[in-house]
PDB file of C-alpha atoms in Angstrom:
ATOM      1  CA  UNK E   1     -63.940  -1.614 -42.150  1.00  0.00           C
ATOM      2  CA  UNK E   2     -60.296  -2.274 -41.377  1.00  0.00           C
ATOM      3  CA  UNK E   3     -58.091  -1.194 -38.482  1.00  0.00           C
ATOM      4  CA  UNK E   4     -55.296   1.284 -39.201  1.00  0.00           C
ATOM      5  CA  UNK E   5     -52.735   3.358 -37.329  1.00  0.00           C
ATOM      6  CA  UNK E   6     -51.712   6.765 -38.632  1.00  0.00           C
ATOM      7  CA  UNK E   7     -48.328   7.963 -37.388  1.00  0.00           C
ATOM      8  CA  UNK E   8     -47.403  11.581 -38.035  1.00  0.00           C
ATOM      9  CA  UNK E   9     -44.344  13.681 -37.289  1.00  0.00           C
ATOM     10  CA  UNK E  10     -45.111  17.389 -36.879  1.00  0.00           C
ATOM     11  CA  UNK E  11     -42.740  20.334 -37.139  1.00  0.00           C
ATOM     12  CA  UNK E  12     -40.731  21.009 -33.938  1.00  0.00           C
ATOM     13  CA  UNK E  13     -41.468  24.750 -33.775  1.00  0.00           C
ATOM     14  CA  UNK E  14     -45.172  24.128 -33.114  1.00  0.00           C
ATOM     15  CA  UNK E  15     -46.439  24.157 -29.535  1.00  0.00           C
ATOM     16  CA  UNK E  16     -48.103  21.153 -27.910  1.00  0.00           C
ATOM     17  CA  UNK E  17     -51.437  23.010 -27.963  1.00  0.00           C
ATOM     18  CA  UNK E  18     -51.109  23.523 -31.717  1.00  0.00           C
ATOM     19  CA  UNK E  19     -50.287  19.833 -32.164  1.00  0.00           C
ATOM     20  CA  UNK E  20     -53.331  18.825 -30.117  1.00  0.00           C
ATOM     21  CA  UNK E  21     -55.501  21.124 -32.253  1.00  0.00           C
ATOM     22  CA  UNK E  22     -54.127  19.513 -35.425  1.00  0.00           C
ATOM     23  CA  UNK E  23     -54.813  16.043 -34.029  1.00  0.00           C
ATOM     24  CA  UNK E  24     -58.343  17.082 -33.120  1.00  0.00           C
ATOM     25  CA  UNK E  25     -58.825  18.341 -36.677  1.00  0.00           C
ATOM     26  CA  UNK E  26     -57.573  15.021 -38.043  1.00  0.00           C
ATOM     27  CA  UNK E  27     -59.994  13.131 -35.789  1.00  0.00           C
ATOM     28  CA  UNK E  28     -62.820  15.315 -37.125  1.00  0.00           C
ATOM     29  CA  UNK E  29     -61.696  14.700 -40.709  1.00  0.00           C
ATOM     30  CA  UNK E  30     -61.613  10.933 -40.140  1.00  0.00           C
ATOM     31  CA  UNK E  31     -65.081  11.031 -38.575  1.00  0.00           C
ATOM     32  CA  UNK E  32     -66.470  12.988 -41.530  1.00  0.00           C
ATOM     33  CA  UNK E  33     -65.045  10.330 -43.866  1.00  0.00           C
ATOM     34  CA  UNK E  34     -66.905   7.566 -41.995  1.00  0.00           C
ATOM     35  CA  UNK E  35     -63.989   6.294 -39.904  1.00  0.00           C
ATOM     36  CA  UNK E  36     -64.174   5.507 -36.200  1.00  0.00           C
ATOM     37  CA  UNK E  37     -61.271   6.875 -34.141  1.00  0.00           C
ATOM     38  CA  UNK E  38     -60.283   4.448 -31.385  1.00  0.00           C
ATOM     39  CA  UNK E  39     -57.320   6.181 -29.714  1.00  0.00           C
ATOM     40  CA  UNK E  40     -55.102   9.217 -30.155  1.00  0.00           C
ATOM     41  CA  UNK E  41     -51.664   9.228 -28.571  1.00  0.00           C
ATOM     42  CA  UNK E  42     -49.272  12.205 -28.559  1.00  0.00           C
ATOM     43  CA  UNK E  43     -45.748  10.914 -27.920  1.00  0.00           C
ATOM     44  CA  UNK E  44     -44.251  14.387 -27.617  1.00  0.00           C
ATOM     45  CA  UNK E  45     -41.084  15.842 -29.089  1.00  0.00           C
ATOM     46  CA  UNK E  46     -38.472  13.257 -30.046  1.00  0.00           C
ATOM     47  CA  UNK E  47     -35.048  13.428 -31.635  1.00  0.00           C
ATOM     48  CA  UNK E  48     -34.643  11.891 -35.107  1.00  0.00           C
ATOM     49  CA  UNK E  49     -32.001   9.267 -35.764  1.00  0.00           C
ATOM     50  CA  UNK E  50     -31.127  11.206 -38.928  1.00  0.00           C
ATOM     51  CA  UNK E  51     -31.829  14.692 -40.266  1.00  0.00           C
ATOM     52  CA  UNK E  52     -35.086  15.225 -42.191  1.00  0.00           C
ATOM     53  CA  UNK E  53     -35.450  18.453 -44.203  1.00  0.00           C
ATOM     54  CA  UNK E  54     -32.748  20.138 -42.066  1.00  0.00           C
ATOM     55  CA  UNK E  55     -34.611  19.243 -38.846  1.00  0.00           C
ATOM     56  CA  UNK E  56     -33.366  17.045 -36.014  1.00  0.00           C
ATOM     57  CA  UNK E  57     -36.570  16.621 -33.969  1.00  0.00           C
ATOM     58  CA  UNK E  58     -40.342  16.651 -34.241  1.00  0.00           C
ATOM     59  CA  UNK E  59     -43.590  15.820 -32.458  1.00  0.00           C
ATOM     60  CA  UNK E  60     -44.731  12.221 -32.928  1.00  0.00           C
ATOM     61  CA  UNK E  61     -48.359  11.136 -32.724  1.00  0.00           C
ATOM     62  CA  UNK E  62     -50.379   8.008 -33.472  1.00  0.00           C
ATOM     63  CA  UNK E  63     -54.106   7.815 -34.256  1.00  0.00           C
ATOM     64  CA  UNK E  64     -55.700   4.355 -34.278  1.00  0.00           C
ATOM     65  CA  UNK E  65     -58.910   4.137 -36.293  1.00  0.00           C
ATOM     66  CA  UNK E  66     -61.226   1.826 -38.223  1.00  0.00           C
ATOM     67  CA  UNK E  67     -62.060   2.899 -41.744  1.00  0.00           C
ATOM     68  CA  UNK E  68     -62.581   2.066 -45.381  1.00  0.00           C
ATOM     69  CA  UNK E  69     -59.433   1.231 -47.403  1.00  0.00           C
ATOM     70  CA  UNK E  70     -60.355   3.994 -49.899  1.00  0.00           C
ATOM     71  CA  UNK E  71     -59.848   6.544 -47.103  1.00  0.00           C
ATOM     72  CA  UNK E  72     -56.081   5.909 -47.028  1.00  0.00           C
ATOM     73  CA  UNK E  73     -55.530   7.642 -50.373  1.00  0.00           C
ATOM     74  CA  UNK E  74     -57.373  10.729 -49.132  1.00  0.00           C
ATOM     75  CA  UNK E  75     -55.331  10.776 -45.898  1.00  0.00           C
ATOM     76  CA  UNK E  76     -52.112  10.581 -47.928  1.00  0.00           C
ATOM     77  CA  UNK E  77     -53.266  13.440 -50.162  1.00  0.00           C
ATOM     78  CA  UNK E  78     -54.246  15.708 -47.265  1.00  0.00           C
ATOM     79  CA  UNK E  79     -51.125  15.076 -45.165  1.00  0.00           C
ATOM     80  CA  UNK E  80     -48.760  15.343 -48.138  1.00  0.00           C
ATOM     81  CA  UNK E  81     -49.768  18.973 -48.673  1.00  0.00           C
ATOM     82  CA  UNK E  82     -49.941  19.912 -44.960  1.00  0.00           C
ATOM     83  CA  UNK E  83     -47.045  22.225 -44.046  1.00  0.00           C
ATOM     84  CA  UNK E  84     -47.207  21.186 -40.368  1.00  0.00           C
ATOM     85  CA  UNK E  85     -46.501  17.519 -41.131  1.00  0.00           C
ATOM     86  CA  UNK E  86     -42.922  16.422 -41.816  1.00  0.00           C
ATOM     87  CA  UNK E  87     -43.722  12.732 -42.404  1.00  0.00           C
ATOM     88  CA  UNK E  88     -46.694  10.409 -42.101  1.00  0.00           C
ATOM     89  CA  UNK E  89     -47.365   6.709 -42.470  1.00  0.00           C
ATOM     90  CA  UNK E  90     -50.512   4.588 -42.336  1.00  0.00           C
ATOM     91  CA  UNK E  91     -50.091   0.955 -41.268  1.00  0.00           C
ATOM     92  CA  UNK E  92     -52.351  -1.991 -40.521  1.00  0.00           C
ATOM     93  CA  UNK E  93     -51.485  -3.231 -37.009  1.00  0.00           C
ATOM     94  CA  UNK E  94     -50.571  -6.888 -36.880  1.00  0.00           C
ATOM     95  CA  UNK E  95     -50.900  -7.162 -40.635  1.00  0.00           C
TER      96      UNK E  95
END
């Protein structure tokens, strides 16, 4: 298992409760795939440095987890088709 951080930017029209529910669903998804969630951090609504899809702000969040490298492709697939997610990125901390 390797350590990863998943950063997501959610649509600005969602409420914080909806964002927390989406993050909880992602934690559940990761757990079902055999990953271990270490921390979940909601940064709140932030302004973008440039416009993305005609939006100027969004909710940022970071989920730190340990998981199999094969899981990353599935995360990319799921988040790419999620309407609530503007952007996402999975990184290996310190790597």
